[in-house]
PDB file of C-alpha atoms in Angstrom:
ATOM      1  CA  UNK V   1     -34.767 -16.039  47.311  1.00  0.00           C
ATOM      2  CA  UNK V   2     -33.600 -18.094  44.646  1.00  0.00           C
ATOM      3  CA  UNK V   3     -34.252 -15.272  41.942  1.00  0.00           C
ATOM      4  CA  UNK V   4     -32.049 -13.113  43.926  1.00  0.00           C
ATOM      5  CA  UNK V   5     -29.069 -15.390  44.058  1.00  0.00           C
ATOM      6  CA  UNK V   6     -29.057 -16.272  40.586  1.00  0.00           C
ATOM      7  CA  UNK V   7     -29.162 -12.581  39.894  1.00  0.00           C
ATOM      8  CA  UNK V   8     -26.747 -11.315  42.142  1.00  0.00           C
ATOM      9  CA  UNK V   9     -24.464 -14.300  40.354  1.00  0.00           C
ATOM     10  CA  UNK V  10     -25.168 -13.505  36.971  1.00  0.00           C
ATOM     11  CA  UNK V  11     -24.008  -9.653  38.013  1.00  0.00           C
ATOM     12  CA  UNK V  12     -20.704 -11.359  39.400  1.00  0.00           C
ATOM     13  CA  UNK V  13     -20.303 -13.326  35.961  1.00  0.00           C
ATOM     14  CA  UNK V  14     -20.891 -10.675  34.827  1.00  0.00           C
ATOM     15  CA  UNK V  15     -18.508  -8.152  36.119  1.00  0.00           C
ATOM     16  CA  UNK V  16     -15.600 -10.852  36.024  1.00  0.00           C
ATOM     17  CA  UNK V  17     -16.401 -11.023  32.400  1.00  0.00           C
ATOM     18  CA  UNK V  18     -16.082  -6.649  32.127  1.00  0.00           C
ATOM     19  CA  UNK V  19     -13.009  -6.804  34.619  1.00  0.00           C
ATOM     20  CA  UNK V  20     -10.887  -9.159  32.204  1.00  0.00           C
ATOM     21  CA  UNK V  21     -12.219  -7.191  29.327  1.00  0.00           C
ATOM     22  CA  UNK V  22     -10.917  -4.073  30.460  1.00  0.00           C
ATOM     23  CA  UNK V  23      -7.417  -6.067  31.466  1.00  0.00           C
ATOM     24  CA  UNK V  24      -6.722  -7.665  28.620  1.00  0.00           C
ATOM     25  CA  UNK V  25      -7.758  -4.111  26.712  1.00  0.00           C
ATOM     26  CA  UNK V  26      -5.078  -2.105  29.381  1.00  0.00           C
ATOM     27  CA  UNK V  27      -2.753  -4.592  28.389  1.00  0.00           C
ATOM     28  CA  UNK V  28      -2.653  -3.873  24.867  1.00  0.00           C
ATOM     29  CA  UNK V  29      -3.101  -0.154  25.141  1.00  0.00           C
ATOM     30  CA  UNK V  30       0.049  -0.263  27.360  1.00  0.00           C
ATOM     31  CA  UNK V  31       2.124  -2.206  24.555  1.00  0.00           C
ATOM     32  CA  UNK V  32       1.922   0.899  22.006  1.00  0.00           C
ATOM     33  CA  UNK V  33       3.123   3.850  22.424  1.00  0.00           C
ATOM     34  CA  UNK V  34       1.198   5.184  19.669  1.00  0.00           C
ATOM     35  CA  UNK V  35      -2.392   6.614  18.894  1.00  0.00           C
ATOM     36  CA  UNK V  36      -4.314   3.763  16.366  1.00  0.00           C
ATOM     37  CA  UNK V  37      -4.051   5.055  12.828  1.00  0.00           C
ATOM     38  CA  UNK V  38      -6.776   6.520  11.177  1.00  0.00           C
ATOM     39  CA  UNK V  39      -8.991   5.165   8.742  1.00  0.00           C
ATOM     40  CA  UNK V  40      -6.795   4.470   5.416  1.00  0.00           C
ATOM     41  CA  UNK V  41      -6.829   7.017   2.909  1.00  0.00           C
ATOM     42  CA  UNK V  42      -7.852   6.876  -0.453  1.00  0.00           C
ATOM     43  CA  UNK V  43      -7.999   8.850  -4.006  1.00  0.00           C
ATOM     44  CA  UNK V  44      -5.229  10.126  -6.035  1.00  0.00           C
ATOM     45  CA  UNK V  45      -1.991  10.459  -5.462  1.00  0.00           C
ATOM     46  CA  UNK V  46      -2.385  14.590  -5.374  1.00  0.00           C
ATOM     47  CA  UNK V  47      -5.582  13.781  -2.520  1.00  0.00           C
ATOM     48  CA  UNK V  48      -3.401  11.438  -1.016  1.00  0.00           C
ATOM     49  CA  UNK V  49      -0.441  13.880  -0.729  1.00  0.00           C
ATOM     50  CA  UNK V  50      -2.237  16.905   0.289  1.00  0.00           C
ATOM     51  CA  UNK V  51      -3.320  14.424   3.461  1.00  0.00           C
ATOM     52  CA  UNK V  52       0.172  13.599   3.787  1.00  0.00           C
ATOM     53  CA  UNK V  53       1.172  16.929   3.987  1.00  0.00           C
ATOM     54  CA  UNK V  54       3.528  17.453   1.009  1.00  0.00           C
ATOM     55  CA  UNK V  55       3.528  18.907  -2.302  1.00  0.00           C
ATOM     56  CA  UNK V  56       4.035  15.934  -4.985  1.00  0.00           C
ATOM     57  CA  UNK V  57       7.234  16.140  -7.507  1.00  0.00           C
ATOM     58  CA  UNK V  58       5.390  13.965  -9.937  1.00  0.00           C
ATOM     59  CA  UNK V  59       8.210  11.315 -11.329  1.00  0.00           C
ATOM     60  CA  UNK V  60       5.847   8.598 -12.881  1.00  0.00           C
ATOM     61  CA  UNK V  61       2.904   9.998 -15.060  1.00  0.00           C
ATOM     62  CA  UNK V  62       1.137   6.909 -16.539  1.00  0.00           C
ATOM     63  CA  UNK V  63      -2.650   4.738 -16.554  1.00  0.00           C
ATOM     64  CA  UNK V  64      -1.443   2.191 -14.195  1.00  0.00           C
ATOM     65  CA  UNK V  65       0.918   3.767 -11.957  1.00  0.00           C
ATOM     66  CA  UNK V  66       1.606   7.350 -10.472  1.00  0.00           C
ATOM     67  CA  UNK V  67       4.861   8.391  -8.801  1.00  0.00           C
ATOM     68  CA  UNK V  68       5.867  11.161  -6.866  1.00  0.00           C
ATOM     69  CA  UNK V  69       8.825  12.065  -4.845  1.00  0.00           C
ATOM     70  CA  UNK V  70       7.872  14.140  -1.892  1.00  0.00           C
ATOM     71  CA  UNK V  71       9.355  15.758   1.421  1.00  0.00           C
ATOM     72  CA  UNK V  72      12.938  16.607   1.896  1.00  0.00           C
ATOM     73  CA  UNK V  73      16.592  15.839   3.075  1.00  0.00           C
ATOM     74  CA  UNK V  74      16.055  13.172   5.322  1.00  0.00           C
ATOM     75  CA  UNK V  75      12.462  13.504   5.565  1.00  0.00           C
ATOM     76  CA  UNK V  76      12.067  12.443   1.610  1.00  0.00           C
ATOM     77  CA  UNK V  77       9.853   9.884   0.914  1.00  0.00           C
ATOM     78  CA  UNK V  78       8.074   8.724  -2.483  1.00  0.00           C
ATOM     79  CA  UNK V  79       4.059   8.387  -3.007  1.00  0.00           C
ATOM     80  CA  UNK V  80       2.720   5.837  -5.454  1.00  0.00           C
ATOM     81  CA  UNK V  81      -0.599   4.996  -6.409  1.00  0.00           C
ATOM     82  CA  UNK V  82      -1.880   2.175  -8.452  1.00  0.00           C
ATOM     83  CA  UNK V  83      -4.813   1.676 -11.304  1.00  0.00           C
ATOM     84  CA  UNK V  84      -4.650  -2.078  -9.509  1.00  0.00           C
ATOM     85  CA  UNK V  85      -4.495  -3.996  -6.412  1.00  0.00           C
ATOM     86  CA  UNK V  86      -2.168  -6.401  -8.267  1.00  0.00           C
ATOM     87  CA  UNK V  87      -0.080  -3.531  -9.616  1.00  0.00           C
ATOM     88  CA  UNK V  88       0.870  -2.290  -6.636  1.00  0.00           C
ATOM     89  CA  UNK V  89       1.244  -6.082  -5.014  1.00  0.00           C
ATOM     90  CA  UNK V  90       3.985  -6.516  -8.219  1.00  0.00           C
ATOM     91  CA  UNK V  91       5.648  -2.740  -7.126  1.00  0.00           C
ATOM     92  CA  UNK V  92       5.359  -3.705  -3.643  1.00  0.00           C
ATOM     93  CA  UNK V  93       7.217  -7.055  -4.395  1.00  0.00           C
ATOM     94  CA  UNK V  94       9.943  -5.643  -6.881  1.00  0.00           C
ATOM     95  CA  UNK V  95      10.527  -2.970  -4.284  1.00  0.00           C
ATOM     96  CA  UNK V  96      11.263  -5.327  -1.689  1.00  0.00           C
ATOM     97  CA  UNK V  97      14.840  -6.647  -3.741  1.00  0.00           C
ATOM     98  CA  UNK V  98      15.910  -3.603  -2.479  1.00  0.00           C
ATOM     99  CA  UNK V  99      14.935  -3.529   1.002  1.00  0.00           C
ATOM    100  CA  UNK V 100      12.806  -0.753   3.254  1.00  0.00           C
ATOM    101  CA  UNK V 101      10.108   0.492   4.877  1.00  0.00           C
ATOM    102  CA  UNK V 102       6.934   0.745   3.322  1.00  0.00           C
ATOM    103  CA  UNK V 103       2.973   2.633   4.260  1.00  0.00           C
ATOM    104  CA  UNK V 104       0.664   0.046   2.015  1.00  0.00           C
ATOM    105  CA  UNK V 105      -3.083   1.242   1.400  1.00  0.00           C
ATOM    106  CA  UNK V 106      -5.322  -0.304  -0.584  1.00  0.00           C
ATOM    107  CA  UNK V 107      -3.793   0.608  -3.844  1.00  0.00           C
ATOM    108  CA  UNK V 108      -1.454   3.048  -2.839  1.00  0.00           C
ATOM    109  CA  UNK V 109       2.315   2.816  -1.187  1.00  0.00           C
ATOM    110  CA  UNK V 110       4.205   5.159   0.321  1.00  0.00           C
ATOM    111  CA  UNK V 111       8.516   4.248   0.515  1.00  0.00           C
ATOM    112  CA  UNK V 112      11.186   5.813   2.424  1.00  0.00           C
ATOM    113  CA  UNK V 113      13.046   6.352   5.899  1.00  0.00           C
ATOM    114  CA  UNK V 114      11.191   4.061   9.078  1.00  0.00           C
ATOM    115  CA  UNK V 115      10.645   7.484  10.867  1.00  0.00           C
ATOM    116  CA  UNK V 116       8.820   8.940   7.651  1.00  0.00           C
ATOM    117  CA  UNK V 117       6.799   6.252   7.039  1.00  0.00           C
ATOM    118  CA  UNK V 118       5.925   5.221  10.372  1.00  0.00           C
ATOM    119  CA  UNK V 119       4.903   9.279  10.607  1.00  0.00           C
ATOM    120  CA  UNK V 120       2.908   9.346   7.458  1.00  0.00           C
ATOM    121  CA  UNK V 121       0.287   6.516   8.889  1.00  0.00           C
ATOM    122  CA  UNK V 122      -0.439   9.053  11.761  1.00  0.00           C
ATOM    123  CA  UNK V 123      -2.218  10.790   8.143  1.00  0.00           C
ATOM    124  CA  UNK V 124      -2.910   7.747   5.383  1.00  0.00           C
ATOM    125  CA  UNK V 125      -3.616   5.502   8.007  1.00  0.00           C
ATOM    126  CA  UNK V 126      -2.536   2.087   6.553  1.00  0.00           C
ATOM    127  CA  UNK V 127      -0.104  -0.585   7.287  1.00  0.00           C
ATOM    128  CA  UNK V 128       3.547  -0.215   7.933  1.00  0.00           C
ATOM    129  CA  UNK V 129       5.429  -3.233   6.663  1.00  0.00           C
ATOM    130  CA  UNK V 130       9.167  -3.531   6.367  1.00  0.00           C
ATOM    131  CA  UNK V 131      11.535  -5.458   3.869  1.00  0.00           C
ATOM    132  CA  UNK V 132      13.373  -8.309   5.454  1.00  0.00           C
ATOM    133  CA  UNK V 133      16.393  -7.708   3.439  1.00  0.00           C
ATOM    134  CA  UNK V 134      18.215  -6.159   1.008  1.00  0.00           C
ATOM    135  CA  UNK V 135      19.340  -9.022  -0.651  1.00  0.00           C
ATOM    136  CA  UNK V 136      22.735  -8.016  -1.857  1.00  0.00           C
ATOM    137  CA  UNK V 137      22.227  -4.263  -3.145  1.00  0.00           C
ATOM    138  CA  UNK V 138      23.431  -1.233  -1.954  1.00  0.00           C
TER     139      UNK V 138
END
């Protein structure tokens, strides 16, 4: 009899324990609106652009850093991938004297409009972060 009681309360525990799981899981799923991103892309920038859809202007040709404008009218965005992590951490933190919204991979960035970028991780996957200011240019 004793078996069967500390069974039947290790099911309980048990269940509690799956019940707040699955709350605290609804919870989250409920605060975004969006799908999770997909893995984030790699490779060059003309692998990363055919993923993202577009067909690269190629701006910036050079060993450390690759530069493409892609997209258009208000859908233009610019693709850059790096020979470093720290080359695109010193892009990434140039870039942000001028303010915007930028799709960070590992060493890859992708710049333009919110709505573009925010878009584009639904392809590259990666992490959407945004510049606090614009510190005085226009």
């Amino acid at each position: 009899m004793g078996f069967r009681t500390g069974l039947g309360s290790g099911k309980r525990l048990v269940g509690i324990a799956v019940a707040g799981a699955l709350a605290v899981a609804g919870c989250t799923a409920g605060e975004r609106d969006r799908p999770p991103a997909p893995r984030t892309a790699t490779g060059t920038l003309e692998q990363l652009a055919r993923r993202a859809g577009c067909t690269p202007e190629v701006q910036t040709d050079a060993a450390d850093l690759r530069q493409a404008n892609c997209g258009t009218g208000k859908a233009r965005y610019v693709l850059a991938t790096f020979a470093t992590d720290r080359g695109r951490a010193e892009w990434l933190d140039a870039a942000d004297d001028y303010g915007g919204t930028y799709l960070v991979g590992r060493r890859w960035v992708a710049a333009g409009p919110e709505r573009v970028v925010t878009a584009l991780r639904d392809r590259l996957g990666g992490t959407v972060e945004r510049s606090s200011a614009h510190h005085g240019h226009h």
